[in-house]
């Protein structure tokens, strides 16, 4: 079992997440895609930690998880608030802040 | 005789003592008078004019005391200086506040305070608030009639500044007085603030004087640059060190200053307009004293002019041109004060001609200046008296036959008139003929040109002055069927005694001054300041012929005036169909048009061009930068669409680009 597979998997997950962010309209789905990208990065970090035999990458992964948890709290609260006022969770409709 | 002049002996300078140590009071007293009158305001309305008269009379008394004290000294000791305090001291540049008492400055002190006192007394009557004249209700100021107090304050200010001008012992002090009289002149020309024409005339006088003042300032700068001093005594001692081109520049710049102040060509156009001021002002400032400051400047700077014949030639030519211009235009005007004003321009031209001749003429110029001070001041006061009687009308075509109604004015004016046209043995005869003789005393073409122009102008002077007298005092009483501009009938009457008394004194001066001054030896008296009078032996005409020639030409002028004006009725309306020369003279020989075309309009264009460059060039760069930034920001903000997914795409695209660039660097 070579580390390459882990890295390929991580790249695949990241790409799926990125495409999801770009093409989906529902804010919840976009949010989940962002989580997917974050976790792809986490997988990369852990893989490289393993390859190099150091703990730095694993520590970084924990940090990312903490930040992601905090982000979920704030992000979901914003999405809830948007949904309550506009009765929709589409990111395209929330376009008031523009030129 | 415009060859090199042997250097004039400079006098030894002694310290002032005795009455001369009070010389500072000469200008401090009128200055204090002016200050009190300006500061106390309305409270001084009742007695302010007497304070003004008193300060000038006191100055005159001190001047007389110093004069007689100086007479008691030997000619070598007559030049004295009184150091008052150090005025400025900056690095190597020091200016004393010092008084120079020598025959030249004392002569001027007596003229200024003497004629000044007479005119102050005259003004008490002329400017009286409710006695008609110029100070009547038309010009009453809100809050009481304080115009007479204001008038005396400004007149005192003038006397103080003029005394500083002639008494200062260095060029910077002269400049201080020079600007002071300019300010007083400006204030007094514009004295009737409610008349737009007076305000315009005041501005015109101030601006044209400014042109001359810049010249004077440049001359002083050059002197300091070359010699490191502005003190007369040091400048005159070391002026020989200055190179010829710089010397010519200094003399021409001094002349420019003199032309501005004295209304000489090419800066003559302001003086006739200055007649908008009250008549006593015209008499004191614009006839007797201030306008002769240019003659004083050149006579005082004699040691500089002695070294450069080019400089003297320019002065002489300016004088010749001006005396002709003044005499020609004087023939065409109907405004009594403007005729007298152009007569002043012309007579000062004679003085410039005289001082331009160098040591052969300095004393003659000052001589004519003194006699002119008497008779022209008298003529202006007479004109003021006539205006006083004629509801302030100045148009001679509305006068006529006034001799019987105002006999004192007629007699005093008549004596001044005879003195001006050079009637034998009156004062103008002595001084003007002396100048014409000196002019004919030059060699070659210069003798013919100077002498011929001066003689011709003497004839023209006789013509226009006779015309003025005939139109005013003789002939039909044209005013009987007319009403003045404010709708009143004319009731000509003799003026009060405060006005006639000074006129009588000045008339006596007009008659006697010439004989007395030449009798007691004015030229010898002035010699310590101006050098010995050098008479030339190589003139183009013999001396004996010249007085006959001048008197003959003048008599011809009188005769022609009698035939043209005296024998025919004068139309009240000014004839418009007149010959070309008359039309040109009525328009001041196009002096204003020339100034307008060659100075004012190019100046306007230049300012417009500068404004254009400023608006489009300087401001253009600044505004253009701002517009560019604003415009591009306006375009750029279109990217902020509000679609979150497009932001995400651009972030992704950016990240891809950065990574691609890093990879490219890494593997290239």
CSV table of N, CA and C in Angstrom, one decimal, chain B residues 267-342:
chain,number,residue,atom,x,y,z
B,267,UNK,N,4.5,107.5,-19.2
B,267,UNK,CA,3.6,107.2,-18.1
B,267,UNK,C,2.8,108.4,-17.7
B,268,UNK,N,2.4,109.2,-18.7
B,268,UNK,CA,1.8,110.5,-18.4
B,268,UNK,C,0.3,110.4,-18.2
B,269,UNK,N,-0.3,109.3,-18.6
B,269,UNK,CA,-1.8,109.3,-18.8
B,269,UNK,C,-2.5,109.4,-17.5
B,270,UNK,N,-1.8,109.1,-16.3
B,270,UNK,CA,-2.6,109.1,-15.1
B,270,UNK,C,-2.8,110.5,-14.6
B,271,UNK,N,-1.9,111.4,-14.9
B,271,UNK,CA,-2.0,112.7,-14.2
B,271,UNK,C,-3.3,113.5,-14.5
B,272,UNK,N,-3.7,113.6,-15.8
B,272,UNK,CA,-4.9,114.3,-16.0
B,272,UNK,C,-6.1,113.7,-15.3
B,273,UNK,N,-6.1,112.3,-15.3
B,273,UNK,CA,-7.3,111.7,-14.6
B,273,UNK,C,-7.3,112.0,-13.1
B,274,UNK,N,-6.1,112.2,-12.6
B,274,UNK,CA,-5.9,112.5,-11.2
B,274,UNK,C,-6.7,113.7,-10.8
B,275,UNK,N,-7.2,114.5,-11.7
B,275,UNK,CA,-7.9,115.7,-11.4
B,275,UNK,C,-9.3,115.4,-10.8
B,276,UNK,N,-9.6,114.1,-10.7
B,276,UNK,CA,-10.9,113.7,-10.1
B,276,UNK,C,-10.8,114.1,-8.6
B,277,UNK,N,-9.6,114.2,-8.1
B,277,UNK,CA,-9.5,114.6,-6.6
B,277,UNK,C,-10.0,116.0,-6.4
B,278,UNK,N,-10.2,116.4,-5.1
B,278,UNK,CA,-10.5,117.7,-4.8
B,278,UNK,C,-9.4,118.7,-5.3
B,279,UNK,N,-9.9,119.9,-5.6
B,279,UNK,CA,-8.9,120.8,-6.3
B,279,UNK,C,-7.7,121.2,-5.4
B,280,UNK,N,-7.8,121.3,-4.1
B,280,UNK,CA,-6.6,121.6,-3.4
B,280,UNK,C,-5.6,120.5,-3.5
B,281,UNK,N,-6.0,119.2,-3.7
B,281,UNK,CA,-5.1,118.1,-3.9
B,281,UNK,C,-4.4,118.3,-5.3
B,282,UNK,N,-5.2,118.7,-6.3
B,282,UNK,CA,-4.6,118.9,-7.6
B,282,UNK,C,-3.5,120.0,-7.5
B,283,UNK,N,-3.8,121.0,-6.7
B,283,UNK,CA,-2.8,122.1,-6.5
B,283,UNK,C,-1.6,121.6,-5.8
B,284,UNK,N,-1.7,121.0,-4.7
B,284,UNK,CA,-0.6,120.6,-3.8
B,284,UNK,C,0.2,119.4,-4.4
B,285,UNK,N,-0.6,118.3,-4.7
B,285,UNK,CA,0.1,117.1,-5.0
B,285,UNK,C,0.4,117.0,-6.5
B,286,UNK,N,-0.6,117.3,-7.3
B,286,UNK,CA,-0.5,117.1,-8.7
B,286,UNK,C,-0.1,118.3,-9.5
B,287,UNK,N,0.5,119.3,-8.8
B,287,UNK,CA,1.0,120.4,-9.5
B,287,UNK,C,2.3,120.9,-8.8
B,288,UNK,N,2.3,121.2,-7.5
B,288,UNK,CA,3.4,121.8,-6.9
B,288,UNK,C,4.4,120.9,-6.4
B,289,UNK,N,4.0,119.8,-5.7
B,289,UNK,CA,5.0,119.0,-5.0
B,289,UNK,C,5.2,117.6,-5.5
B,290,UNK,N,4.2,116.7,-5.3
B,290,UNK,CA,4.6,115.3,-5.5
B,290,UNK,C,5.0,115.0,-6.9
B,291,UNK,N,4.4,115.6,-7.9
B,291,UNK,CA,4.8,115.3,-9.3
B,291,UNK,C,6.1,115.9,-9.6
B,292,UNK,N,6.7,116.7,-8.8
B,292,UNK,CA,8.0,117.2,-9.1
B,292,UNK,C,9.1,116.3,-8.4
B,293,UNK,N,8.6,115.2,-7.7
B,293,UNK,CA,9.5,114.4,-7.0
B,293,UNK,C,10.5,113.7,-8.0
B,294,UNK,N,10.0,113.5,-9.2
B,294,UNK,CA,10.9,112.9,-10.2
B,294,UNK,C,12.1,113.8,-10.6
B,295,UNK,N,11.8,115.1,-10.6
B,295,UNK,CA,12.9,116.1,-10.9
B,295,UNK,C,13.8,116.1,-9.7
B,296,UNK,N,13.3,116.0,-8.5
B,296,UNK,CA,14.1,115.9,-7.3
B,296,UNK,C,15.0,114.7,-7.4
B,297,UNK,N,14.4,113.6,-7.8
B,297,UNK,CA,15.2,112.3,-7.8
B,297,UNK,C,16.4,112.5,-8.8
B,298,UNK,N,16.1,113.0,-9.9
B,298,UNK,CA,17.2,113.1,-10.9
B,298,UNK,C,18.3,114.1,-10.5
B,299,UNK,N,17.8,115.3,-10.0
B,299,UNK,CA,18.7,116.3,-9.5
B,299,UNK,C,19.6,115.7,-8.3
B,300,UNK,N,18.9,115.0,-7.4
B,300,UNK,CA,19.6,114.4,-6.3
B,300,UNK,C,20.7,113.4,-6.8
B,301,UNK,N,20.3,112.6,-7.8
B,301,UNK,CA,21.2,111.6,-8.4
B,301,UNK,C,22.2,112.2,-9.4
B,302,UNK,N,22.3,113.5,-9.4
B,302,UNK,CA,23.2,114.2,-10.3
B,302,UNK,C,24.5,113.5,-10.5
B,303,UNK,N,25.2,113.2,-9.4
B,303,UNK,CA,26.5,112.6,-9.5
B,303,UNK,C,26.5,111.3,-10.3
B,304,UNK,N,25.4,110.6,-10.3
B,304,UNK,CA,25.3,109.4,-11.1
B,304,UNK,C,25.1,109.8,-12.6
B,305,UNK,N,24.2,110.7,-12.8
B,305,UNK,CA,23.9,111.1,-14.2
B,305,UNK,C,25.1,111.8,-14.9
B,306,UNK,N,25.9,112.5,-14.0
B,306,UNK,CA,27.1,113.2,-14.6
B,306,UNK,C,28.0,112.2,-15.3
B,307,UNK,N,28.0,110.9,-15.0
B,307,UNK,CA,29.0,110.0,-15.5
B,307,UNK,C,28.5,109.3,-16.8
B,308,UNK,N,27.2,109.5,-17.2
B,308,UNK,CA,26.8,108.8,-18.4
B,308,UNK,C,26.0,109.7,-19.3
B,309,UNK,N,26.5,110.0,-20.4
B,309,UNK,CA,25.8,110.9,-21.3
B,309,UNK,C,24.5,110.2,-21.9
B,310,UNK,N,24.6,108.9,-22.0
B,310,UNK,CA,23.4,108.2,-22.5
B,310,UNK,C,22.2,108.4,-21.6
B,311,UNK,N,22.5,108.3,-20.3
B,311,UNK,CA,21.5,108.4,-19.3
B,311,UNK,C,20.9,109.8,-19.4
B,312,UNK,N,21.7,110.8,-19.5
B,312,UNK,CA,21.2,112.2,-19.6
B,312,UNK,C,20.4,112.4,-20.9
B,313,UNK,N,20.9,111.8,-22.0
B,313,UNK,CA,20.2,112.0,-23.3
B,313,UNK,C,18.8,111.5,-23.1
B,314,UNK,N,18.6,110.3,-22.5
B,314,UNK,CA,17.3,109.7,-22.4
B,314,UNK,C,16.4,110.7,-21.6
B,315,UNK,N,17.0,111.2,-20.5
B,315,UNK,CA,16.2,112.1,-19.6
B,315,UNK,C,15.7,113.3,-20.5
B,316,UNK,N,16.7,113.9,-21.2
B,316,UNK,CA,16.3,115.1,-22.0
B,316,UNK,C,15.3,114.7,-23.1
B,317,UNK,N,15.4,113.6,-23.7
B,317,UNK,CA,14.4,113.3,-24.8
B,317,UNK,C,13.0,113.1,-24.2
B,318,UNK,N,13.0,112.4,-23.0
B,318,UNK,CA,11.7,112.2,-22.3
B,318,UNK,C,11.1,113.6,-22.1
B,319,UNK,N,12.0,114.5,-21.6
B,319,UNK,CA,11.5,115.8,-21.3
B,319,UNK,C,10.9,116.5,-22.5
B,320,UNK,N,11.7,116.5,-23.6
B,320,UNK,CA,11.3,117.1,-24.8
B,320,UNK,C,9.9,116.6,-25.4
B,321,UNK,N,9.8,115.2,-25.4
B,321,UNK,CA,8.6,114.6,-25.9
B,321,UNK,C,7.4,115.0,-25.0
B,322,UNK,N,7.7,115.0,-23.7
B,322,UNK,CA,6.5,115.3,-22.8
B,322,UNK,C,6.1,116.7,-22.9
B,323,UNK,N,7.0,117.6,-23.0
B,323,UNK,CA,6.6,119.0,-22.9
B,323,UNK,C,5.8,119.3,-24.2
B,324,UNK,N,6.1,118.7,-25.3
B,324,UNK,CA,5.3,118.9,-26.5
B,324,UNK,C,3.9,118.2,-26.4
B,325,UNK,N,3.9,117.0,-25.9
B,325,UNK,CA,2.6,116.2,-25.7
B,325,UNK,C,1.7,117.1,-24.8
B,326,UNK,N,2.2,117.5,-23.6
B,326,UNK,CA,1.4,118.2,-22.7
B,326,UNK,C,0.8,119.5,-23.3
B,327,UNK,N,1.7,120.2,-24.0
B,327,UNK,CA,1.3,121.5,-24.6
B,327,UNK,C,0.2,121.3,-25.7
B,328,UNK,N,0.4,120.3,-26.5
B,328,UNK,CA,-0.5,120.0,-27.6
B,328,UNK,C,-1.9,119.6,-27.1
B,329,UNK,N,-1.9,118.7,-26.1
B,329,UNK,CA,-3.2,118.2,-25.6
B,329,UNK,C,-3.9,119.3,-24.8
B,330,UNK,N,-3.1,120.1,-24.1
B,330,UNK,CA,-3.7,121.2,-23.4
B,330,UNK,C,-4.5,122.2,-24.2
B,331,UNK,N,-4.2,122.3,-25.5
B,331,UNK,CA,-4.9,123.2,-26.4
B,331,UNK,C,-6.4,122.7,-26.7
B,332,UNK,N,-6.6,121.4,-26.5
B,332,UNK,CA,-7.9,120.8,-27.0
B,332,UNK,C,-8.9,120.6,-25.9
B,333,UNK,N,-8.5,120.6,-24.7
B,333,UNK,CA,-9.5,120.2,-23.6
B,333,UNK,C,-10.4,121.4,-23.3
B,334,UNK,N,-11.6,121.1,-22.8
B,334,UNK,CA,-12.5,122.1,-22.3
B,334,UNK,C,-12.7,122.1,-20.8
B,335,UNK,N,-12.1,121.0,-20.2
B,335,UNK,CA,-12.2,120.8,-18.7
B,335,UNK,C,-11.0,121.7,-18.1
B,336,UNK,N,-11.4,122.7,-17.3
B,336,UNK,CA,-10.4,123.6,-16.8
B,336,UNK,C,-9.3,123.0,-16.1
B,337,UNK,N,-9.6,122.0,-15.3
B,337,UNK,CA,-8.6,121.3,-14.5
B,337,UNK,C,-7.7,120.4,-15.4
B,338,UNK,N,-8.3,119.8,-16.4
B,338,UNK,CA,-7.5,119.0,-17.3
B,338,UNK,C,-6.5,119.8,-18.1
B,339,UNK,N,-6.9,121.0,-18.5
B,339,UNK,CA,-6.0,121.9,-19.2
B,339,UNK,C,-4.8,122.2,-18.3
B,340,UNK,N,-5.1,122.5,-17.1
B,340,UNK,CA,-4.1,122.8,-16.1
B,340,UNK,C,-3.2,121.6,-15.9
B,341,UNK,N,-3.8,120.4,-15.8
B,341,UNK,CA,-3.1,119.2,-15.6
B,341,UNK,C,-2.1,119.0,-16.7
B,342,UNK,N,-2.6,119.1,-18.0
B,342,UNK,CA,-1.6,118.9,-19.1
B,342,UNK,C,-0.6,120.0,-19.1
